[in-house]
Amino acid sequence: MIGVGRLIVQRQDYENAIERSYQREMAARVQLAEGTNPARARATIRREEANRAHLRDSISGDTRDTVILVGAGLIAGLLGALLLFVGLVTAMRRPLEALVAAAGRLAGGDRSARVEVGGVSEVATLGKAFNEMAAELELEASERDRLDRMKDEFVLTASHELRSPLTSVQGFAELLMMDRDSLTPRQVETVEIILDNCRHLVRLLNDLLDLARSDAGRLSIRPQPTRLGPLMEDVVRTMRAQTEASHQSLNERIDPDLPLVNVEADRIRQILLNLITNAHEYSPEGASIQLGARVADNAVVISVTDNGPGIPAAQLEHIFERFVRGDAGLTQRVGGTGLGLAISKSLVELHGGTISVVSEVGRGSTFTVVLPIAGPAAVEATPPGPPAISEAGRR
Amino acid sequence: MTTVLIADDSETILLLMRTRLELAGYEVETAADGQEVVDRIDPGSDQSPDLLLLDAMMPRKSGIDALRELRAAGVKTPALIVSAHQTPDDADAPADLEISGYLTKPIDFDALLAAIAELTAKKAA
């Protein structure tokens, strides 16, 4: 700025000096033209020419010097600003990078992620705030873990505690039944009622346990390559006695070319029994139920269709939720727990599949289960455990 | 005479199982927890029971821990575990303990008796 100002003044002086020089030369030329003292006049003219040449050189030099000065000044200023900027960024960058990295670790589940507080004051404040937040999260997470473990322990203990007396009630009722020849018909009926309710309690207990485990993320399956055809035929055979008692028809349309599907057989059986039992219980006498299975894309599509009363749209929305049951007025013998579909949904999803329903009031319903042939994703081949000694477990 | 050793912490359950097994023609010994099971079995002798029927969860020592000790001592007696879960995970029925099968309560006695028959016939043959 100063340099430019000085240059302006210098140029002004130069202009003035040039003008005065021209004036003197003019005067000399007039003298020459008039003839007075021509020698002196010529000398003046020559002197002024030289003078102006000198002035021009001078101002050129000055201009050049000033430009260089200003240029250098600008560059120096720019460099200075650049250095300042880089310095600032560097000072901030490391703590910021550390913060980003720590945030990443925290988000990934490492609750011990913290940063060293340092750097420019705002960044330091940020670092402190981050550490406080991470400490809070760690506390909350371990509290949550503690509660989860408590819940799991409770479910396991409750399940065990409830099963033992249930075993006794059912077991001794069965012993009574072994002596039915020495019982009166009324006594036999009494024992049958006791046994029926035992079975209902067992179903309820199993369903609750399944749901609790599903909630805890601890419901697991051991998928094996399975032939669905024989499994489904077996389920139909099991259900036939009940459907025939209600004069309902139960048919199957199973694609003979079903591939081996990676599933846990007992759980698929459980799902199918749930769906067919629902169709049976919520459809009137004489209704027809159909079980179908076919291949589509990399999956097997299983459907259970009935021509029963159908499900109203309002109920349809919530039908896979817990403790939602159909209109009891239409059922013959509702033995369900309201949990069957909720569990079926959890089980289907554990297998990597989907379950859905379409229904029209007055026409009937179709429940569809899609199971990927490859089974659930990211499942390592688990060797089958020891076999189940039970009605369902017998192969 | 085929002998079955039953272990359960509930006396009522022991009575129930003893009654059913004796009715089916087996001789029954009982234990109230895992430690009694281990004490009862002498690895060297041939007086041992032909089959073990163990509750997984018992105080003092569980059926699984008792079985682990017995297997480590070289006892080969077939064992059935009564588990608390519908489908046991590795904690209930570890694959490396040579467990022949698992049951859940309430016990399906028809299936149990069929399994015992199969397991002890194999041993006799």
Short mmCIF file of C-alpha atoms in Angstrom, two decimals:
data_model
loop_
_atom_site.label_atom_id
_atom_site.label_comp_id
_atom_site.label_asym_id
_atom_site.label_seq_id
_atom_site.Cartn_x
_atom_site.Cartn_y
_atom_site.Cartn_z
CA MET A 1 0.00 0.00 0.00
CA ILE A 2 2.75 2.34 1.06
CA GLY A 3 4.73 1.38 -1.98
CA VAL A 4 1.81 2.12 -4.27
CA GLY A 5 1.19 5.46 -2.57
CA ARG A 6 4.79 6.45 -2.92
CA LEU A 7 4.74 5.45 -6.57
CA ILE A 8 1.75 7.66 -7.21
CA VAL A 9 3.57 10.62 -5.64
CA GLN A 10 6.71 9.81 -7.61
CA ARG A 11 4.80 9.71 -10.85
CA GLN A 12 3.16 13.01 -10.03
CA ASP A 13 6.58 14.57 -9.36
CA TYR A 14 7.85 13.06 -12.59
CA GLU A 15 4.96 14.47 -14.58
CA ASN A 16 5.53 17.85 -13.05
CA ALA A 17 9.25 17.69 -13.73
CA ILE A 18 8.64 16.62 -17.35
CA GLU A 19 6.21 19.49 -17.80
CA ARG A 20 8.65 22.02 -16.39
CA SER A 21 11.36 20.61 -18.64
CA TYR A 22 9.12 21.00 -21.67
CA GLN A 23 8.34 24.55 -20.60
CA ARG A 24 12.02 25.39 -20.36
CA GLU A 25 12.62 23.80 -23.74
CA MET A 26 9.72 25.74 -25.22
CA ALA A 27 11.16 28.94 -23.84
CA ALA A 28 14.53 28.09 -25.32
CA ARG A 29 12.99 27.30 -28.72
CA VAL A 30 11.20 30.62 -28.68
CA GLN A 31 14.53 32.29 -27.89
CA LEU A 32 16.10 30.40 -30.75
CA ALA A 33 13.35 31.39 -33.14
CA GLU A 34 13.73 35.05 -32.05
CA GLY A 35 17.47 34.77 -32.54
CA THR A 36 18.45 35.89 -29.04
CA ASN A 37 21.43 33.92 -27.78
CA PRO A 38 21.05 30.86 -30.05
CA ALA A 39 24.01 29.02 -28.54
CA ARG A 40 22.56 29.15 -25.09
CA ALA A 41 19.14 28.21 -26.39
CA ARG A 42 20.45 25.09 -28.12
CA ALA A 43 22.37 24.11 -25.06
CA THR A 44 19.18 24.42 -22.99
CA ILE A 45 17.25 22.30 -25.46
CA ARG A 46 19.90 19.58 -25.37
CA ARG A 47 20.08 19.77 -21.60
CA GLU A 48 16.31 19.41 -21.23
CA GLU A 49 16.19 16.40 -23.57
CA ALA A 50 18.87 14.73 -21.53
CA ASN A 51 17.04 15.74 -18.38
CA ARG A 52 13.84 14.15 -19.53
CA ALA A 53 15.63 10.98 -20.59
CA HIS A 54 17.13 10.81 -17.15
CA LEU A 55 13.75 11.39 -15.52
CA ARG A 56 12.17 8.65 -17.64
CA ASP A 57 14.83 6.17 -16.63
CA SER A 58 14.42 7.20 -13.08
CA ILE A 59 10.68 6.74 -13.02
CA SER A 60 10.99 3.43 -14.83
CA GLY A 61 13.34 2.24 -12.21
CA ASP A 62 11.12 3.49 -9.45
CA THR A 63 8.05 1.88 -11.01
CA ARG A 64 9.84 -1.40 -11.42
CA ASP A 65 11.10 -1.30 -7.88
CA THR A 66 7.66 -0.58 -6.55
CA VAL A 67 6.06 -3.39 -8.56
CA ILE A 68 8.64 -5.80 -7.27
CA LEU A 69 8.12 -4.57 -3.74
CA VAL A 70 4.35 -4.85 -3.94
CA GLY A 71 4.59 -8.23 -5.64
CA ALA A 72 6.93 -9.53 -3.02
CA GLY A 73 4.72 -8.14 -0.34
CA LEU A 74 1.66 -9.87 -1.75
CA ILE A 75 3.44 -13.18 -2.11
CA ALA A 76 4.84 -12.93 1.38
CA GLY A 77 1.40 -12.17 2.69
CA LEU A 78 -0.09 -15.11 0.84
CA LEU A 79 2.61 -17.46 2.04
CA GLY A 80 2.11 -16.24 5.54
CA ALA A 81 -1.63 -16.82 5.36
CA LEU A 82 -1.06 -20.25 3.87
CA LEU A 83 1.38 -21.20 6.61
CA LEU A 84 -1.05 -19.98 9.24
CA PHE A 85 -3.89 -21.98 7.67
CA VAL A 86 -1.87 -25.19 7.38
CA GLY A 87 -0.68 -24.78 10.93
CA LEU A 88 -4.23 -24.40 12.20
CA VAL A 89 -5.55 -27.34 10.21
CA THR A 90 -2.74 -29.57 11.36
CA ALA A 91 -3.30 -28.55 14.93
CA MET A 92 -6.95 -29.47 14.59
CA ARG A 93 -6.64 -32.43 12.29
CA ARG A 94 -5.03 -34.91 14.58
CA PRO A 95 -7.45 -34.49 17.45
CA LEU A 96 -10.36 -34.47 14.98
CA GLU A 97 -9.14 -37.67 13.35
CA ALA A 98 -8.81 -39.25 16.75
CA LEU A 99 -12.36 -38.15 17.56
CA VAL A 100 -13.75 -39.58 14.32
CA ALA A 101 -11.92 -42.85 14.90
CA ALA A 102 -13.19 -43.09 18.47
CA ALA A 103 -16.75 -42.34 17.37
CA GLY A 104 -16.42 -45.09 14.81
CA ARG A 105 -15.25 -47.56 17.46
CA LEU A 106 -18.06 -46.54 19.79
CA ALA A 107 -20.65 -47.00 17.07
CA GLY A 108 -19.16 -50.39 16.32
CA GLY A 109 -19.79 -51.49 19.89
CA ASP A 110 -16.51 -50.76 21.65
CA ARG A 111 -17.85 -49.06 24.76
CA SER A 112 -14.37 -48.37 26.04
CA ALA A 113 -13.62 -45.95 23.20
CA ARG A 114 -12.25 -42.65 24.49
CA VAL A 115 -10.08 -39.81 23.15
CA GLU A 116 -7.15 -37.95 24.58
CA VAL A 117 -8.28 -34.41 25.12
CA GLY A 118 -6.03 -31.96 23.28
CA GLY A 119 -5.66 -29.58 20.42
CA VAL A 120 -7.33 -26.26 19.79
CA SER A 121 -9.69 -25.32 22.63
CA GLU A 122 -12.95 -26.04 20.77
CA VAL A 123 -11.67 -29.42 19.70
CA ALA A 124 -10.59 -30.13 23.25
CA THR A 125 -14.08 -29.28 24.47
CA LEU A 126 -15.51 -31.61 21.85
CA GLY A 127 -13.16 -34.34 22.98
CA LYS A 128 -14.22 -33.97 26.59
CA ALA A 129 -17.88 -34.05 25.63
CA PHE A 130 -17.30 -37.18 23.59
CA ASN A 131 -15.61 -38.95 26.50
CA GLU A 132 -18.48 -38.08 28.80
CA MET A 133 -21.03 -39.39 26.32
CA ALA A 134 -19.10 -42.62 25.82
CA ALA A 135 -18.92 -43.16 29.59
CA GLU A 136 -22.70 -42.70 29.86
CA LEU A 137 -23.30 -45.18 27.05
CA GLU A 138 -21.01 -47.71 28.67
CA LEU A 139 -22.94 -47.46 31.92
CA GLU A 140 -26.28 -47.82 30.19
CA ALA A 141 -25.08 -50.75 28.12
CA SER A 142 -23.82 -52.71 31.10
CA GLU A 143 -27.06 -52.00 32.92
CA ARG A 144 -28.98 -53.30 29.93
CA ASP A 145 -26.79 -56.38 29.78
CA ARG A 146 -27.39 -57.03 33.46
CA LEU A 147 -31.16 -56.77 33.01
CA ASP A 148 -31.06 -59.01 29.94
CA ARG A 149 -29.13 -61.65 31.83
CA MET A 150 -31.60 -61.38 34.70
CA LYS A 151 -34.49 -61.82 32.28
CA ASP A 152 -32.88 -64.83 30.62
CA GLU A 153 -32.14 -66.43 33.99
CA PHE A 154 -35.71 -65.78 35.08
CA VAL A 155 -37.17 -67.37 31.97
CA LEU A 156 -34.95 -70.40 32.31
CA THR A 157 -35.65 -70.82 36.00
CA ALA A 158 -39.40 -70.23 35.63
CA SER A 159 -39.52 -72.68 32.76
CA HIS A 160 -37.76 -75.34 34.79
CA GLU A 161 -39.80 -74.67 37.89
CA LEU A 162 -43.11 -74.86 36.02
CA ARG A 163 -42.24 -78.00 34.10
CA SER A 164 -41.57 -80.21 37.09
CA PRO A 165 -45.00 -80.01 38.75
CA LEU A 166 -46.52 -80.16 35.27
CA THR A 167 -44.62 -83.38 34.67
CA SER A 168 -46.02 -84.78 37.91
CA VAL A 169 -49.63 -83.82 37.17
CA GLN A 170 -49.51 -85.25 33.67
CA GLY A 171 -47.46 -88.28 34.68
CA PHE A 172 -49.72 -89.33 37.54
CA ALA A 173 -52.87 -88.65 35.49
CA GLU A 174 -51.43 -90.97 32.85
CA LEU A 175 -50.77 -93.58 35.53
CA LEU A 176 -54.43 -93.33 36.51
CA MET A 177 -55.40 -93.88 32.91
CA MET A 178 -53.35 -97.03 32.85
CA ASP A 179 -55.81 -98.35 35.44
CA ARG A 180 -58.87 -97.21 33.47
CA ASP A 181 -60.41 -100.67 33.59
CA SER A 182 -60.91 -100.25 37.31
CA LEU A 183 -62.30 -96.72 36.97
CA THR A 184 -65.86 -95.63 36.44
CA PRO A 185 -66.64 -93.91 33.11
CA ARG A 186 -67.02 -90.63 34.94
CA GLN A 187 -63.60 -91.07 36.53
CA VAL A 188 -62.11 -91.84 33.15
CA GLU A 189 -63.64 -88.67 31.76
CA THR A 190 -62.24 -86.71 34.71
CA VAL A 191 -58.77 -87.96 34.08
CA GLU A 192 -59.10 -87.18 30.38
CA ILE A 193 -59.98 -83.60 31.20
CA ILE A 194 -56.98 -83.36 33.51
CA LEU A 195 -54.73 -84.67 30.74
CA ASP A 196 -56.20 -82.34 28.13
CA ASN A 197 -55.47 -79.35 30.28
CA CYS A 198 -51.99 -80.59 31.02
CA ARG A 199 -51.32 -80.64 27.32
CA HIS A 200 -52.72 -77.16 26.96
CA LEU A 201 -50.45 -75.95 29.77
CA VAL A 202 -47.46 -77.59 28.14
CA ARG A 203 -48.21 -75.92 24.83
CA LEU A 204 -48.57 -72.57 26.56
CA LEU A 205 -45.34 -73.05 28.46
CA ASN A 206 -43.43 -74.05 25.34
CA ASP A 207 -44.84 -71.13 23.39
CA LEU A 208 -43.97 -68.64 26.13
CA LEU A 209 -40.48 -70.02 26.41
CA ASP A 210 -39.98 -69.85 22.66
CA LEU A 211 -41.14 -66.26 22.61
CA ALA A 212 -38.96 -65.28 25.54
CA ARG A 213 -35.96 -66.83 23.89
CA SER A 214 -36.85 -65.19 20.60
CA ASP A 215 -37.00 -61.84 22.40
CA ALA A 216 -33.63 -62.44 23.94
CA GLY A 217 -32.25 -63.32 20.53
CA ARG A 218 -31.58 -66.77 21.91
CA LEU A 219 -34.03 -68.74 19.87
CA SER A 220 -31.85 -70.75 17.58
CA ILE A 221 -32.27 -73.46 15.04
CA ARG A 222 -30.02 -76.20 13.76
CA PRO A 223 -30.81 -76.39 10.05
CA GLN A 224 -30.10 -79.62 8.19
CA PRO A 225 -30.85 -80.52 4.59
CA THR A 226 -34.40 -81.83 4.88
CA ARG A 227 -36.94 -83.53 2.68
CA LEU A 228 -40.06 -81.44 3.07
CA GLY A 229 -42.33 -83.84 1.17
CA PRO A 230 -42.35 -86.68 3.71
CA LEU A 231 -42.42 -84.16 6.56
CA MET A 232 -45.54 -82.49 5.20
CA GLU A 233 -47.25 -85.81 4.50
CA ASP A 234 -46.52 -86.80 8.07
CA VAL A 235 -48.11 -83.60 9.38
CA VAL A 236 -51.20 -84.21 7.26
CA ARG A 237 -51.46 -87.75 8.64
CA THR A 238 -51.21 -86.35 12.18
CA MET A 239 -53.96 -83.81 11.59
CA ARG A 240 -56.28 -86.05 9.65
CA ALA A 241 -57.92 -87.59 12.72
CA GLN A 242 -58.97 -84.18 13.94
CA THR A 243 -60.17 -82.85 10.61
CA GLU A 244 -62.14 -85.99 9.89
CA ALA A 245 -63.83 -85.70 13.26
CA SER A 246 -65.12 -82.33 12.04
CA HIS A 247 -65.96 -83.69 8.60
CA GLN A 248 -63.42 -81.37 7.09
CA SER A 249 -61.36 -82.40 4.11
CA LEU A 250 -57.59 -82.08 4.32
CA ASN A 251 -55.71 -82.41 1.05
CA GLU A 252 -52.17 -81.90 -0.07
CA ARG A 253 -50.67 -80.73 -3.33
CA ILE A 254 -46.98 -81.13 -2.87
CA ASP A 255 -44.60 -80.72 -5.80
CA PRO A 256 -42.84 -84.09 -6.16
CA ASP A 257 -39.61 -82.37 -7.20
CA LEU A 258 -39.04 -80.39 -4.02
CA PRO A 259 -35.30 -80.04 -3.41
CA LEU A 260 -33.64 -80.57 -0.05
CA VAL A 261 -34.17 -77.46 2.03
CA ASN A 262 -31.90 -76.29 4.84
CA VAL A 263 -34.29 -76.19 7.79
CA GLU A 264 -34.84 -77.62 11.24
CA ALA A 265 -37.46 -80.30 10.68
CA ASP A 266 -39.13 -80.12 14.10
CA ARG A 267 -39.66 -76.38 13.78
CA ILE A 268 -41.14 -76.65 10.28
CA ARG A 269 -43.42 -79.32 11.63
CA GLN A 270 -44.37 -76.94 14.43
CA ILE A 271 -45.19 -74.17 11.96
CA LEU A 272 -47.26 -76.42 9.72
CA LEU A 273 -49.16 -77.89 12.64
CA ASN A 274 -49.92 -74.38 13.83
CA LEU A 275 -51.24 -73.26 10.45
CA ILE A 276 -53.31 -76.37 9.80
CA THR A 277 -54.67 -76.43 13.36
CA ASN A 278 -55.78 -72.83 12.94
CA ALA A 279 -57.47 -73.66 9.65
CA HIS A 280 -59.16 -76.64 11.31
CA GLU A 281 -60.29 -74.79 14.42
CA TYR A 282 -61.53 -71.62 12.78
CA SER A 283 -63.35 -73.29 9.89
CA PRO A 284 -66.79 -74.83 10.29
CA GLU A 285 -67.80 -78.46 9.80
CA GLY A 286 -67.46 -79.60 6.22
CA ALA A 287 -64.84 -77.03 5.30
CA SER A 288 -61.89 -77.94 3.15
CA ILE A 289 -58.25 -77.30 3.89
CA GLN A 290 -55.42 -77.60 1.43
CA LEU A 291 -51.70 -77.80 2.01
CA GLY A 292 -49.51 -76.94 -0.94
CA ALA A 293 -45.79 -76.80 -1.66
CA ARG A 294 -43.91 -75.71 -4.76
CA VAL A 295 -40.57 -74.34 -5.84
CA ALA A 296 -40.08 -70.68 -6.84
CA ASP A 297 -36.75 -68.84 -7.35
CA ASN A 298 -34.42 -70.11 -4.64
CA ALA A 299 -37.19 -70.97 -2.25
CA VAL A 300 -39.93 -73.38 -1.41
CA VAL A 301 -43.37 -71.80 -1.12
CA ILE A 302 -45.75 -73.52 1.30
CA SER A 303 -49.38 -72.55 1.53
CA VAL A 304 -52.26 -73.50 3.79
CA THR A 305 -55.63 -72.57 2.37
CA ASP A 306 -59.06 -72.91 3.90
CA ASN A 307 -62.52 -71.94 2.75
CA GLY A 308 -63.58 -70.91 6.21
CA PRO A 309 -65.04 -67.59 7.31
CA GLY A 310 -61.97 -65.53 6.49
CA ILE A 311 -60.34 -62.87 8.63
CA PRO A 312 -61.57 -59.27 8.75
CA ALA A 313 -59.06 -56.68 7.58
CA ALA A 314 -58.78 -55.03 10.98
CA GLN A 315 -57.72 -58.30 12.59
CA LEU A 316 -55.52 -59.26 9.66
CA GLU A 317 -53.16 -56.41 10.43
CA HIS A 318 -52.36 -57.76 13.88
CA ILE A 319 -52.68 -61.42 13.28
CA PHE A 320 -49.01 -62.29 13.78
CA GLU A 321 -48.88 -60.49 17.10
CA ARG A 322 -49.01 -62.20 20.46
CA PHE A 323 -52.20 -63.15 22.20
CA VAL A 324 -54.32 -62.22 19.20
CA ARG A 325 -56.99 -64.83 18.62
CA GLY A 326 -59.84 -65.10 16.18
CA ASP A 327 -63.51 -64.61 16.89
CA ALA A 328 -64.26 -67.30 19.48
CA GLY A 329 -67.88 -67.47 18.38
CA LEU A 330 -66.91 -69.21 15.18
CA THR A 331 -64.61 -71.80 16.63
CA GLN A 332 -65.60 -75.27 17.64
CA ARG A 333 -62.92 -75.90 20.14
CA VAL A 334 -60.35 -73.21 20.54
CA GLY A 335 -57.42 -74.86 22.18
CA GLY A 336 -54.89 -72.34 21.04
CA THR A 337 -52.81 -69.95 23.08
CA GLY A 338 -52.89 -66.94 20.80
CA LEU A 339 -49.14 -67.33 20.48
CA GLY A 340 -48.95 -69.85 17.64
CA LEU A 341 -48.73 -67.38 14.78
CA ALA A 342 -46.34 -65.10 16.66
CA ILE A 343 -44.01 -68.02 17.19
CA SER A 344 -44.47 -69.32 13.67
CA LYS A 345 -43.43 -65.91 12.40
CA SER A 346 -40.32 -65.88 14.60
CA LEU A 347 -39.41 -69.37 13.48
CA VAL A 348 -39.97 -68.62 9.80
CA GLU A 349 -37.81 -65.53 10.08
CA LEU A 350 -35.09 -67.47 11.87
CA HIS A 351 -34.97 -69.65 8.79
CA GLY A 352 -34.49 -66.59 6.65
CA GLY A 353 -38.02 -66.83 5.27
CA THR A 354 -41.26 -64.88 5.24
CA ILE A 355 -44.84 -65.58 6.30
CA SER A 356 -47.89 -63.76 5.03
CA VAL A 357 -51.65 -64.08 4.77
CA VAL A 358 -54.39 -63.10 2.38
CA SER A 359 -57.97 -63.44 3.42
CA GLU A 360 -61.45 -62.47 2.39
CA VAL A 361 -64.39 -62.54 4.75
CA GLY A 362 -66.82 -65.19 3.54
CA ARG A 363 -64.31 -66.77 1.16
CA GLY A 364 -61.46 -68.08 3.28
CA SER A 365 -57.77 -67.54 4.01
CA THR A 366 -54.41 -68.55 2.66
CA PHE A 367 -51.28 -68.46 4.76
CA THR A 368 -48.06 -68.55 2.78
CA VAL A 369 -44.60 -69.44 4.06
CA VAL A 370 -41.57 -68.87 1.86
CA LEU A 371 -38.42 -70.72 2.91
CA PRO A 372 -35.08 -70.13 1.19
CA ILE A 373 -33.60 -73.41 0.04
CA ALA A 374 -30.17 -72.45 1.27
CA GLY A 375 -31.51 -71.77 4.73
CA PRO A 376 -30.75 -68.78 6.91
CA ALA A 377 -27.79 -66.66 5.89
CA ALA A 378 -24.46 -66.97 7.68
CA VAL A 379 -25.17 -70.28 9.31
CA GLU A 380 -22.22 -72.60 9.66
CA ALA A 381 -23.07 -76.24 9.33
CA THR A 382 -23.93 -77.27 12.87
CA PRO A 383 -23.67 -80.95 13.59
CA PRO A 384 -26.96 -82.42 14.79
CA GLY A 385 -27.14 -82.79 18.53
CA PRO A 386 -28.40 -85.83 20.40
CA PRO A 387 -31.87 -86.92 19.22
CA ALA A 388 -35.09 -85.94 20.97
CA ILE A 389 -36.89 -88.70 22.79
CA SER A 390 -40.44 -87.63 22.21
CA GLU A 391 -43.48 -88.17 20.05
CA ALA A 392 -42.36 -85.51 17.63
CA GLY A 393 -38.73 -86.53 17.75
CA ARG A 394 -39.32 -90.10 16.66
CA ARG A 395 -38.38 -90.43 13.00
CA MET B 1 -32.60 -107.56 34.88
CA THR B 2 -31.93 -104.19 33.30
CA THR B 3 -31.16 -101.47 35.81
CA VAL B 4 -31.81 -97.79 35.22
CA LEU B 5 -30.36 -95.07 37.44
CA ILE B 6 -32.66 -92.03 37.60
CA ALA B 7 -31.47 -88.69 38.96
CA ASP B 8 -33.82 -85.79 39.69
CA ASP B 9 -34.04 -83.29 42.51
CA SER B 10 -37.83 -83.75 42.83
CA GLU B 11 -38.98 -86.72 44.90
CA THR B 12 -42.33 -86.65 43.13
CA ILE B 13 -40.68 -86.98 39.74
CA LEU B 14 -38.47 -89.78 41.02
CA LEU B 15 -41.60 -91.59 42.26
CA LEU B 16 -43.35 -91.09 38.95
CA MET B 17 -40.44 -92.34 36.89
CA ARG B 18 -39.73 -95.25 39.23
CA THR B 19 -43.39 -96.32 39.01
CA ARG B 20 -43.51 -96.17 35.21
CA LEU B 21 -40.18 -97.93 34.71
CA GLU B 22 -40.89 -100.65 37.25
CA LEU B 23 -44.28 -101.24 35.63
CA ALA B 24 -42.41 -101.73 32.38
CA GLY B 25 -40.15 -104.32 33.99
CA TYR B 26 -36.97 -102.39 34.79
CA GLU B 27 -35.09 -102.26 38.06
CA VAL B 28 -34.68 -98.71 39.28
CA GLU B 29 -32.10 -96.90 41.37
CA THR B 30 -32.52 -93.24 42.27
CA ALA B 31 -30.27 -90.29 43.06
CA ALA B 32 -31.20 -86.78 44.15
CA ASP B 33 -28.37 -84.86 42.52
CA GLY B 34 -25.28 -85.18 40.36
CA GLN B 35 -22.91 -85.88 43.21
CA GLU B 36 -24.94 -88.91 44.30
CA VAL B 37 -24.80 -90.16 40.71
CA VAL B 38 -21.01 -89.91 40.63
CA ASP B 39 -20.71 -91.55 44.06
CA ARG B 40 -23.05 -94.34 43.02
CA ILE B 41 -21.10 -95.39 39.96
CA ASP B 42 -17.89 -97.29 40.27
CA PRO B 43 -16.11 -97.19 36.91
CA GLY B 44 -14.35 -100.47 37.47
CA SER B 45 -17.24 -102.61 38.64
CA ASP B 46 -19.77 -104.38 36.44
CA GLN B 47 -22.53 -103.81 38.97
CA SER B 48 -23.22 -100.43 37.37
CA PRO B 49 -26.64 -99.57 36.01
CA ASP B 50 -27.31 -100.29 32.35
CA LEU B 51 -28.66 -96.83 31.64
CA LEU B 52 -28.53 -93.35 33.13
CA LEU B 53 -31.52 -91.02 33.08
CA LEU B 54 -30.32 -87.66 34.35
CA ASP B 55 -32.03 -84.36 34.98
CA ALA B 56 -29.85 -81.63 33.47
CA MET B 57 -30.45 -79.09 36.25
CA MET B 58 -29.98 -80.21 39.83
CA PRO B 59 -28.55 -78.53 42.92
CA ARG B 60 -25.00 -79.23 44.04
CA LYS B 61 -24.08 -80.93 40.78
CA SER B 62 -26.05 -81.05 37.54
CA GLY B 63 -26.66 -84.10 35.41
CA ILE B 64 -24.36 -82.70 32.74
CA ASP B 65 -21.49 -82.15 35.16
CA ALA B 66 -21.98 -85.60 36.65
CA LEU B 67 -21.91 -87.14 33.18
CA ARG B 68 -18.81 -85.18 32.30
CA GLU B 69 -17.02 -86.62 35.33
CA LEU B 70 -18.18 -90.15 34.58
CA ARG B 71 -17.14 -89.95 30.94
CA ALA B 72 -13.75 -88.62 31.98
CA ALA B 73 -13.41 -91.63 34.27
CA GLY B 74 -14.12 -93.91 31.32
CA VAL B 75 -17.73 -94.81 32.09
CA LYS B 76 -19.47 -95.80 28.87
CA THR B 77 -23.00 -96.36 30.19
CA PRO B 78 -25.59 -94.92 27.79
CA ALA B 79 -27.16 -91.74 29.13
CA LEU B 80 -30.38 -89.84 28.49
CA ILE B 81 -30.65 -86.24 29.63
CA VAL B 82 -33.83 -84.53 30.75
CA SER B 83 -33.39 -80.95 29.61
CA ALA B 84 -35.25 -77.82 30.54
CA HIS B 85 -35.52 -76.63 26.97
CA GLN B 86 -37.69 -77.75 24.12
CA THR B 87 -34.68 -77.85 21.87
CA PRO B 88 -31.49 -77.96 23.91
CA ASP B 89 -28.57 -75.80 23.05
CA ASP B 90 -25.00 -76.84 23.63
CA ALA B 91 -25.23 -76.13 27.32
CA ASP B 92 -28.02 -78.66 27.83
CA ALA B 93 -26.76 -81.50 25.73
CA PRO B 94 -23.11 -81.09 24.72
CA ALA B 95 -22.22 -83.17 21.72
CA ASP B 96 -18.99 -84.50 23.19
CA LEU B 97 -20.53 -86.35 26.13
CA GLU B 98 -22.03 -89.23 24.13
CA ILE B 99 -25.57 -88.48 25.14
CA SER B 100 -27.94 -90.91 23.49
CA GLY B 101 -30.94 -88.62 23.56
CA TYR B 102 -32.70 -85.87 25.43
CA LEU B 103 -36.17 -85.46 26.85
CA THR B 104 -38.12 -82.46 27.96
CA LYS B 105 -40.64 -82.32 30.74
CA PRO B 106 -43.40 -83.34 30.82
CA ILE B 107 -41.97 -86.67 29.85
CA ASP B 108 -43.45 -88.61 26.99
CA PHE B 109 -43.22 -92.02 28.63
CA ASP B 110 -44.14 -94.03 25.56
CA ALA B 111 -41.20 -92.50 23.73
CA LEU B 112 -38.94 -92.87 26.78
CA LEU B 113 -39.71 -96.54 27.25
CA ALA B 114 -39.16 -97.21 23.58
CA ALA B 115 -35.78 -95.46 23.74
CA ILE B 116 -34.70 -97.34 26.86
CA ALA B 117 -35.64 -100.63 25.27
CA GLU B 118 -33.61 -99.82 22.20
CA LEU B 119 -30.56 -98.63 24.11
CA THR B 120 -30.43 -101.52 26.57
CA ALA B 121 -31.13 -104.15 23.93
CA LYS B 122 -28.15 -102.83 21.97
CA LYS B 123 -26.02 -103.19 25.05
CA ALA B 124 -27.20 -106.72 25.78
CA ALA B 125 -26.52 -107.73 22.18
#
